[in-house]
């Protein structure tokens, strides 16, 4: 039902969007992206009704106060799109084929369904690439040239789309939705409680995020040695799994390889718990992009360990040097970087806050553009 029909029935029409992304997989970063998107969209579009495509619709509906349908049930997805005013595809790194072609095929198929139904499509703060296969490149070019608006979270993503032959619509660089969160709204005291429950005391805390990566072999041993060096200096080392079922074994392995004791967040935690925890860190060493983004919100000095170009793209956006590649991680280089960061910790934290502040406005711009699209559709 469109706005005019709703008003003729004496009802106020509520704008409806469908959100497609990597949701319902218990990945802290992606769940935080969804939280940040919904918060920004609800502020920009009063009365918004959102339906999220999810691997776990019951959990997603309960946690985010939205409608949710099973992402793999094409009948449910079709009906949700048919009732919607706009498909939002994003945020996150959806259009890449590093892990195989399935991701690109799935997400662009959802876009194609929306276009078949005549629904506008917005690529929302996406991270693009790498796209290596001919199939992936052709699909992105054909489908992306037929969407209504595109924002990407970094300049390299815009360049990737341009190189793939995407010429319309105009591609606007904004920022990752999580950077739009207000750090003042995070329950820092809750983070202290979590650290205390794990046995951490009053000394400085270094948080480490690791994940498995197919091409990297010796990085866990190198990280363990670096963590031992920090512990010998009086630091408390905390290993933080961001995608619990995927990362936990790697975290355990780093702890097992260390000579000094380490702390491990083994119990289940949601994205608000991890945000609160990172607010209490004094140093962050990370592979996971959103662990680094969380930490940056609070001015926590960072050492990135990239496994994917998106990590270096983020580091560049906040004025930091490239990280130390997980696939080629060298102990001497890690030790030198840690020594440098520890020596300049206060200055680096201050600089990070300054660089992150303008990115908050860029992150919120995504929702403002969604509101403009809805208004342009007469909603």
Tab-separated table of C-alpha atoms in Angstrom:
chain	number	residue	atom	x	y	z
A	1	UNK	CA	0.000	0.000	0.000
A	2	UNK	CA	1.427	3.393	-0.979
A	3	UNK	CA	1.232	6.621	1.013
A	4	UNK	CA	-1.837	8.030	-0.800
A	5	UNK	CA	-3.844	4.825	-0.371
A	6	UNK	CA	-2.937	4.629	3.297
A	7	UNK	CA	-3.966	8.237	3.883
A	8	UNK	CA	-7.268	7.708	2.040
A	9	UNK	CA	-7.971	4.947	4.553
A	10	UNK	CA	-7.259	7.355	7.391
A	11	UNK	CA	-3.957	5.712	8.331
A	12	UNK	CA	-0.449	7.101	8.576
A	13	UNK	CA	1.817	5.172	6.229
A	14	UNK	CA	4.936	3.703	7.843
A	15	UNK	CA	7.963	3.492	5.529
A	16	UNK	CA	9.137	-0.080	5.062
A	17	UNK	CA	12.660	-1.226	4.282
A	18	UNK	CA	14.245	-4.637	3.899
A	19	UNK	CA	17.851	-4.937	5.085
A	20	UNK	CA	20.099	-7.582	3.527
A	21	UNK	CA	23.482	-8.394	5.029
A	22	UNK	CA	25.452	-10.945	7.035
A	23	UNK	CA	23.053	-10.981	9.959
A	24	UNK	CA	22.075	-13.715	12.391
A	25	UNK	CA	25.443	-15.497	12.299
A	26	UNK	CA	26.561	-14.384	15.788
A	27	UNK	CA	29.327	-12.223	14.316
A	28	UNK	CA	29.849	-9.306	16.712
A	29	UNK	CA	31.001	-6.899	14.005
A	30	UNK	CA	28.039	-7.464	11.713
A	31	UNK	CA	25.525	-7.362	14.557
A	32	UNK	CA	27.012	-4.021	15.623
A	33	UNK	CA	26.678	-2.790	12.026
A	34	UNK	CA	22.984	-3.693	12.077
A	35	UNK	CA	22.496	-1.974	15.443
A	36	UNK	CA	24.186	1.189	14.189
A	37	UNK	CA	22.223	1.162	10.925
A	38	UNK	CA	18.877	0.763	12.655
A	39	UNK	CA	19.686	3.469	15.187
A	40	UNK	CA	20.624	5.915	12.416
A	41	UNK	CA	17.734	4.941	10.134
A	42	UNK	CA	15.139	5.283	12.890
A	43	UNK	CA	16.447	8.757	13.677
A	44	UNK	CA	16.370	9.772	10.000
A	45	UNK	CA	13.066	8.072	9.075
A	46	UNK	CA	10.414	8.401	11.818
A	47	UNK	CA	8.072	5.421	11.984
A	48	UNK	CA	10.394	3.184	9.981
A	49	UNK	CA	9.425	-0.484	9.748
A	50	UNK	CA	12.439	-2.694	9.055
A	51	UNK	CA	12.542	-6.327	7.998
A	52	UNK	CA	15.966	-7.958	8.306
A	53	UNK	CA	17.018	-11.001	6.304
A	54	UNK	CA	18.730	-13.226	8.864
A	55	UNK	CA	20.200	-16.660	9.435
A	56	UNK	CA	18.420	-16.623	12.824
A	57	UNK	CA	15.218	-14.575	12.403
A	58	UNK	CA	13.884	-15.261	15.893
A	59	UNK	CA	17.037	-13.945	17.570
A	60	UNK	CA	17.335	-10.981	15.196
A	61	UNK	CA	13.692	-9.968	15.695
A	62	UNK	CA	14.027	-10.158	19.474
A	63	UNK	CA	17.384	-8.410	19.739
A	64	UNK	CA	16.700	-5.533	17.347
A	65	UNK	CA	12.902	-5.083	17.616
A	66	UNK	CA	12.377	-5.674	13.899
A	67	UNK	CA	10.549	-8.070	11.641
A	68	UNK	CA	12.900	-10.754	10.396
A	69	UNK	CA	12.682	-13.541	7.848
A	70	UNK	CA	14.953	-16.453	7.048
A	71	UNK	CA	17.484	-15.217	4.514
A	72	UNK	CA	17.532	-18.524	2.619
A	73	UNK	CA	13.740	-18.836	2.325
A	74	UNK	CA	13.204	-17.186	-1.044
A	75	UNK	CA	9.423	-17.194	-0.650
A	76	UNK	CA	9.648	-15.216	2.591
A	77	UNK	CA	12.258	-12.891	1.090
A	78	UNK	CA	10.089	-12.262	-1.993
A	79	UNK	CA	7.056	-11.395	0.134
A	80	UNK	CA	9.116	-9.066	2.331
A	81	UNK	CA	10.504	-7.280	-0.728
A	82	UNK	CA	7.052	-7.027	-2.306
A	83	UNK	CA	5.775	-5.203	0.782
A	84	UNK	CA	8.830	-2.927	1.055
A	85	UNK	CA	9.507	0.580	-0.198
A	86	UNK	CA	13.295	0.107	-0.349
A	87	UNK	CA	15.927	-2.632	-0.213
A	88	UNK	CA	19.034	-1.710	1.750
A	89	UNK	CA	21.950	-3.978	0.864
A	90	UNK	CA	24.631	-3.626	3.520
A	91	UNK	CA	26.548	-2.686	5.411
A	92	UNK	CA	29.703	-4.749	5.469
A	93	UNK	CA	31.884	-6.496	2.919
A	94	UNK	CA	29.209	-8.380	1.017
A	95	UNK	CA	30.547	-8.151	-2.536
A	96	UNK	CA	33.763	-10.173	-2.441
A	97	UNK	CA	34.745	-13.621	-3.647
A	98	UNK	CA	37.854	-14.288	-1.557
A	99	UNK	CA	35.959	-17.049	0.248
A	100	UNK	CA	34.248	-18.237	-2.954
A	101	UNK	CA	31.509	-17.005	-5.290
A	102	UNK	CA	28.537	-17.693	-3.005
A	103	UNK	CA	28.570	-14.313	-1.263
A	104	UNK	CA	28.345	-12.251	-4.454
A	105	UNK	CA	25.757	-14.587	-5.991
A	106	UNK	CA	23.545	-14.490	-2.896
A	107	UNK	CA	23.570	-10.760	-2.206
A	108	UNK	CA	23.179	-9.725	-5.835
A	109	UNK	CA	20.346	-12.238	-6.263
A	110	UNK	CA	18.463	-10.433	-3.499
A	111	UNK	CA	19.101	-7.158	-5.334
A	112	UNK	CA	17.844	-8.688	-8.591
A	113	UNK	CA	14.656	-9.837	-6.855
A	114	UNK	CA	14.021	-6.314	-5.601
A	115	UNK	CA	14.550	-4.865	-9.083
A	116	UNK	CA	12.157	-7.436	-10.588
A	117	UNK	CA	9.548	-6.167	-8.128
A	118	UNK	CA	10.293	-2.576	-9.061
A	119	UNK	CA	11.726	-1.731	-5.656
A	120	UNK	CA	14.578	0.796	-5.343
A	121	UNK	CA	17.901	-0.501	-4.029
A	122	UNK	CA	20.492	1.261	-1.881
A	123	UNK	CA	24.016	-0.137	-1.410
A	124	UNK	CA	24.575	1.111	2.154
A	125	UNK	CA	28.161	1.725	3.334
A	126	UNK	CA	29.465	-1.374	1.644
A	127	UNK	CA	33.061	-2.514	1.549
A	128	UNK	CA	33.765	-3.788	-1.960
A	129	UNK	CA	36.147	-6.548	-2.971
A	130	UNK	CA	38.412	-8.148	-3.578
A	131	UNK	CA	36.569	-9.572	-6.600
A	132	UNK	CA	38.802	-11.953	-8.550
A	133	UNK	CA	36.553	-14.182	-10.661
A	134	UNK	CA	35.110	-13.281	-14.045
A	135	UNK	CA	31.673	-14.331	-12.789
A	136	UNK	CA	31.915	-12.036	-9.778
A	137	UNK	CA	33.174	-9.082	-11.801
A	138	UNK	CA	30.430	-9.420	-14.402
A	139	UNK	CA	27.681	-9.812	-11.807
A	140	UNK	CA	28.802	-6.758	-9.849
A	141	UNK	CA	29.043	-4.640	-12.992
A	142	UNK	CA	25.650	-5.670	-14.350
A	143	UNK	CA	23.704	-5.431	-11.084
A	144	UNK	CA	25.402	-2.447	-9.432
A	145	UNK	CA	24.782	-0.302	-12.519
A	146	UNK	CA	21.059	-0.832	-11.940
A	147	UNK	CA	20.739	0.202	-8.287
A	148	UNK	CA	19.483	3.602	-7.157
A	149	UNK	CA	22.174	4.768	-4.731
A	150	UNK	CA	25.592	3.580	-3.600
A	151	UNK	CA	27.656	4.535	-0.593
A	152	UNK	CA	30.891	2.776	0.307
A	153	UNK	CA	32.872	2.841	3.522
A	154	UNK	CA	36.265	3.737	1.999
A	155	UNK	CA	37.849	5.213	-1.122
A	156	UNK	CA	39.360	1.897	-2.214
A	157	UNK	CA	35.849	0.422	-2.430
A	158	UNK	CA	34.805	3.233	-4.762
A	159	UNK	CA	37.884	2.591	-6.896
A	160	UNK	CA	37.100	-1.124	-6.950
A	161	UNK	CA	33.567	-0.491	-8.227
A	162	UNK	CA	34.838	1.961	-10.822
A	163	UNK	CA	37.442	-0.551	-12.018
A	164	UNK	CA	34.684	-3.166	-12.318
A	165	UNK	CA	32.796	-0.872	-14.684
A	166	UNK	CA	30.160	0.618	-12.383
A	167	UNK	CA	29.351	4.025	-13.858
A	168	UNK	CA	26.014	4.835	-12.283
A	169	UNK	CA	24.710	5.864	-9.840
A	170	UNK	CA	27.348	8.191	-8.378
A	171	UNK	CA	29.385	6.390	-5.720
A	172	UNK	CA	29.703	8.331	-2.471
A	173	UNK	CA	32.355	7.547	0.135
A	174	UNK	CA	30.958	7.686	3.680
A	175	UNK	CA	32.098	5.515	6.608
A	176	UNK	CA	31.324	2.240	8.334
A	177	UNK	CA	27.965	2.490	10.156
A	178	UNK	CA	29.550	1.553	13.498
A	179	UNK	CA	31.574	4.769	13.399
A	180	UNK	CA	28.254	6.596	13.733
A	181	UNK	CA	27.719	5.298	17.262
A	182	UNK	CA	28.055	7.767	20.128
A	183	UNK	CA	30.753	6.494	22.550
A	184	UNK	CA	29.008	8.363	25.382
A	185	UNK	CA	26.070	5.949	25.059
A	186	UNK	CA	28.215	2.890	25.745
A	187	UNK	CA	28.015	1.476	29.279
A	188	UNK	CA	31.676	1.692	30.286
A	189	UNK	CA	30.855	0.423	33.788
A	190	UNK	CA	29.454	-2.742	32.220
A	191	UNK	CA	32.809	-3.255	30.518
A	192	UNK	CA	34.607	-2.928	33.842
A	193	UNK	CA	32.280	-5.555	35.314
A	194	UNK	CA	33.081	-7.965	32.481
A	195	UNK	CA	36.826	-7.492	32.944
A	196	UNK	CA	36.489	-7.963	36.688
A	197	UNK	CA	34.442	-11.143	36.209
A	198	UNK	CA	37.281	-12.531	34.083
A	199	UNK	CA	39.785	-11.846	36.858
A	200	UNK	CA	41.501	-8.768	35.455
A	201	UNK	CA	42.795	-6.221	37.942
A	202	UNK	CA	43.661	-2.543	37.784
A	203	UNK	CA	46.703	-2.730	35.484
A	204	UNK	CA	46.731	-1.766	31.789
A	205	UNK	CA	44.822	-4.106	29.469
A	206	UNK	CA	45.843	-5.150	25.961
A	207	UNK	CA	43.003	-6.685	23.964
A	208	UNK	CA	43.857	-9.065	21.120
A	209	UNK	CA	41.491	-10.185	18.363
A	210	UNK	CA	42.505	-13.177	16.248
A	211	UNK	CA	40.720	-15.297	13.696
A	212	UNK	CA	41.646	-18.259	11.504
A	213	UNK	CA	42.874	-17.399	8.034
A	214	UNK	CA	43.608	-19.930	5.303
A	215	UNK	CA	46.897	-18.498	4.047
A	216	UNK	CA	48.423	-17.604	7.414
A	217	UNK	CA	50.356	-20.188	9.435
A	218	UNK	CA	52.811	-18.770	11.951
A	219	UNK	CA	50.950	-15.643	13.049
A	220	UNK	CA	49.519	-17.236	16.200
A	221	UNK	CA	53.010	-18.009	17.527
A	222	UNK	CA	54.217	-14.477	16.712
A	223	UNK	CA	51.205	-12.928	18.445
A	224	UNK	CA	51.809	-15.144	21.472
A	225	UNK	CA	55.417	-13.922	21.701
A	226	UNK	CA	54.295	-10.304	21.396
A	227	UNK	CA	51.671	-10.876	24.070
A	228	UNK	CA	54.316	-12.399	26.356
A	229	UNK	CA	56.429	-9.275	25.928
A	230	UNK	CA	53.478	-7.125	27.001
A	231	UNK	CA	52.754	-9.365	29.983
A	232	UNK	CA	56.401	-9.119	31.062
A	233	UNK	CA	55.961	-5.328	31.114
A	234	UNK	CA	53.000	-5.619	33.473
A	235	UNK	CA	50.207	-5.636	30.911
A	236	UNK	CA	47.147	-7.848	31.272
A	237	UNK	CA	46.490	-9.646	27.984
A	238	UNK	CA	42.877	-10.367	27.030
A	239	UNK	CA	41.929	-12.450	23.983
A	240	UNK	CA	38.584	-11.420	22.479
A	241	UNK	CA	36.727	-13.655	19.973
A	242	UNK	CA	34.576	-11.440	17.727
A	243	UNK	CA	32.929	-14.359	15.916
A	244	UNK	CA	32.807	-16.757	18.830
A	245	UNK	CA	32.316	-20.096	17.079
A	246	UNK	CA	35.009	-19.213	14.535
A	247	UNK	CA	37.601	-17.335	16.602
A	248	UNK	CA	37.559	-19.070	19.970
A	249	UNK	CA	39.948	-21.896	19.068
A	250	UNK	CA	42.503	-19.394	17.721
A	251	UNK	CA	42.237	-17.368	20.919
A	252	UNK	CA	42.808	-20.507	22.968
A	253	UNK	CA	45.815	-21.429	20.847
A	254	UNK	CA	47.462	-18.029	21.351
A	255	UNK	CA	46.906	-18.337	25.111
A	256	UNK	CA	48.328	-21.879	25.090
A	257	UNK	CA	51.455	-20.757	23.217
A	258	UNK	CA	52.160	-17.962	25.705
A	259	UNK	CA	54.614	-18.413	28.569
A	260	UNK	CA	52.856	-15.742	30.625
A	261	UNK	CA	49.229	-16.053	31.775
A	262	UNK	CA	46.503	-14.553	29.600
A	263	UNK	CA	42.792	-13.929	29.991
A	264	UNK	CA	40.201	-15.219	27.533
A	265	UNK	CA	36.605	-14.137	26.985
A	266	UNK	CA	35.140	-17.618	26.619
A	267	UNK	CA	31.551	-16.944	27.635
A	268	UNK	CA	29.039	-15.718	25.107
A	269	UNK	CA	28.844	-11.921	24.786
A	270	UNK	CA	26.829	-9.630	22.535
A	271	UNK	CA	28.007	-6.588	20.593
A	272	UNK	CA	27.104	-4.173	23.400
A	273	UNK	CA	29.209	-6.216	25.839
A	274	UNK	CA	32.189	-6.109	23.477
A	275	UNK	CA	31.770	-2.382	22.865
A	276	UNK	CA	31.712	-1.823	26.626
A	277	UNK	CA	34.759	-4.042	27.054
A	278	UNK	CA	36.809	-2.281	24.361
A	279	UNK	CA	36.042	1.059	26.009
A	280	UNK	CA	38.176	-0.185	28.906
A	281	UNK	CA	41.183	-1.304	26.858
A	282	UNK	CA	44.497	0.526	26.856
A	283	UNK	CA	45.811	-1.133	23.692
A	284	UNK	CA	44.149	-3.073	20.868
A	285	UNK	CA	45.906	-5.573	18.602
A	286	UNK	CA	43.555	-6.955	16.050
A	287	UNK	CA	42.775	-8.914	12.941
A	288	UNK	CA	39.017	-8.350	13.035
A	289	UNK	CA	38.002	-5.052	11.453
A	290	UNK	CA	35.263	-4.189	13.901
A	291	UNK	CA	37.413	-4.920	16.920
A	292	UNK	CA	39.666	-2.143	15.628
A	293	UNK	CA	36.697	0.105	14.828
A	294	UNK	CA	35.225	-0.442	18.309
A	295	UNK	CA	38.555	0.441	19.887
A	296	UNK	CA	38.963	3.533	17.715
A	297	UNK	CA	35.664	4.930	18.992
A	298	UNK	CA	37.273	5.211	22.421
A	299	UNK	CA	40.693	6.408	21.292
A	300	UNK	CA	42.386	3.108	22.130
A	301	UNK	CA	45.780	2.905	20.331
A	302	UNK	CA	45.735	0.260	17.604
A	303	UNK	CA	48.014	-2.272	15.989
A	304	UNK	CA	46.277	-3.812	12.993
A	305	UNK	CA	47.050	-7.331	11.757
A	306	UNK	CA	45.381	-7.349	8.327
A	307	UNK	CA	44.187	-10.564	6.728
A	308	UNK	CA	42.035	-8.688	4.196
A	309	UNK	CA	42.437	-5.301	2.453
A	310	UNK	CA	39.527	-3.854	4.442
A	311	UNK	CA	41.668	-3.684	7.595
A	312	UNK	CA	44.349	-1.507	5.999
A	313	UNK	CA	41.642	0.591	4.352
A	314	UNK	CA	40.257	1.413	7.782
A	315	UNK	CA	43.679	2.082	9.292
A	316	UNK	CA	44.380	4.492	6.447
A	317	UNK	CA	41.063	6.282	7.020
A	318	UNK	CA	42.056	7.112	10.604
A	319	UNK	CA	45.574	8.210	9.699
A	320	UNK	CA	47.428	5.099	10.836
A	321	UNK	CA	50.194	3.260	8.964
A	322	UNK	CA	49.447	-0.056	7.264
A	323	UNK	CA	49.142	-2.980	9.623
A	324	UNK	CA	51.423	-6.001	9.858
A	325	UNK	CA	50.193	-8.680	7.457
A	326	UNK	CA	48.875	-11.804	9.175
A	327	UNK	CA	50.272	-13.952	6.379
A	328	UNK	CA	53.796	-12.560	6.810
A	329	UNK	CA	53.752	-11.572	10.476
A	330	UNK	CA	57.289	-11.190	11.779
A	331	UNK	CA	58.160	-11.076	15.472
A	332	UNK	CA	60.784	-8.344	15.129
A	333	UNK	CA	58.385	-6.110	13.204
A	334	UNK	CA	55.595	-6.722	15.716
A	335	UNK	CA	57.930	-6.019	18.630
A	336	UNK	CA	59.111	-2.776	17.026
A	337	UNK	CA	55.538	-1.638	16.327
A	338	UNK	CA	54.442	-2.414	19.887
A	339	UNK	CA	57.431	-0.544	21.305
A	340	UNK	CA	56.567	2.482	19.172
A	341	UNK	CA	52.873	2.461	20.081
A	342	UNK	CA	53.568	2.069	23.800
A	343	UNK	CA	56.005	4.991	23.712
A	344	UNK	CA	53.448	7.254	21.986
A	345	UNK	CA	50.265	5.853	23.523
A	346	UNK	CA	48.775	9.126	24.805
A	347	UNK	CA	49.485	11.013	21.583
A	348	UNK	CA	48.160	8.216	19.390
A	349	UNK	CA	44.958	7.983	21.414
A	350	UNK	CA	44.357	11.714	21.085
A	351	UNK	CA	45.045	11.669	17.344
A	352	UNK	CA	42.719	8.723	16.875
A	353	UNK	CA	39.828	10.540	18.568
A	354	UNK	CA	40.407	13.541	16.305
A	355	UNK	CA	40.364	11.392	13.168
A	356	UNK	CA	37.306	9.369	14.186
A	357	UNK	CA	35.130	12.392	15.067
A	358	UNK	CA	34.439	13.529	11.461
A	359	UNK	CA	33.815	9.930	10.404
A	360	UNK	CA	30.783	9.861	12.712
A	361	UNK	CA	29.036	12.422	10.500
A	362	UNK	CA	30.001	10.474	7.394
A	363	UNK	CA	28.578	7.277	8.897
A	364	UNK	CA	25.265	8.968	9.728
A	365	UNK	CA	25.056	10.358	6.190
A	366	UNK	CA	24.163	6.846	4.985
A	367	UNK	CA	20.831	6.966	6.815
A	368	UNK	CA	20.146	10.502	5.606
A	369	UNK	CA	20.571	9.312	2.016
A	370	UNK	CA	18.177	6.421	2.694
A	371	UNK	CA	15.624	8.954	3.941
A	372	UNK	CA	16.070	10.995	0.747
A	373	UNK	CA	15.512	7.884	-1.364
A	374	UNK	CA	12.291	7.091	0.480
A	375	UNK	CA	11.044	10.646	0.061
A	376	UNK	CA	11.895	10.485	-3.632
A	377	UNK	CA	9.718	7.381	-3.903
A	378	UNK	CA	6.811	9.318	-2.392
A	379	UNK	CA	7.015	7.571	0.957
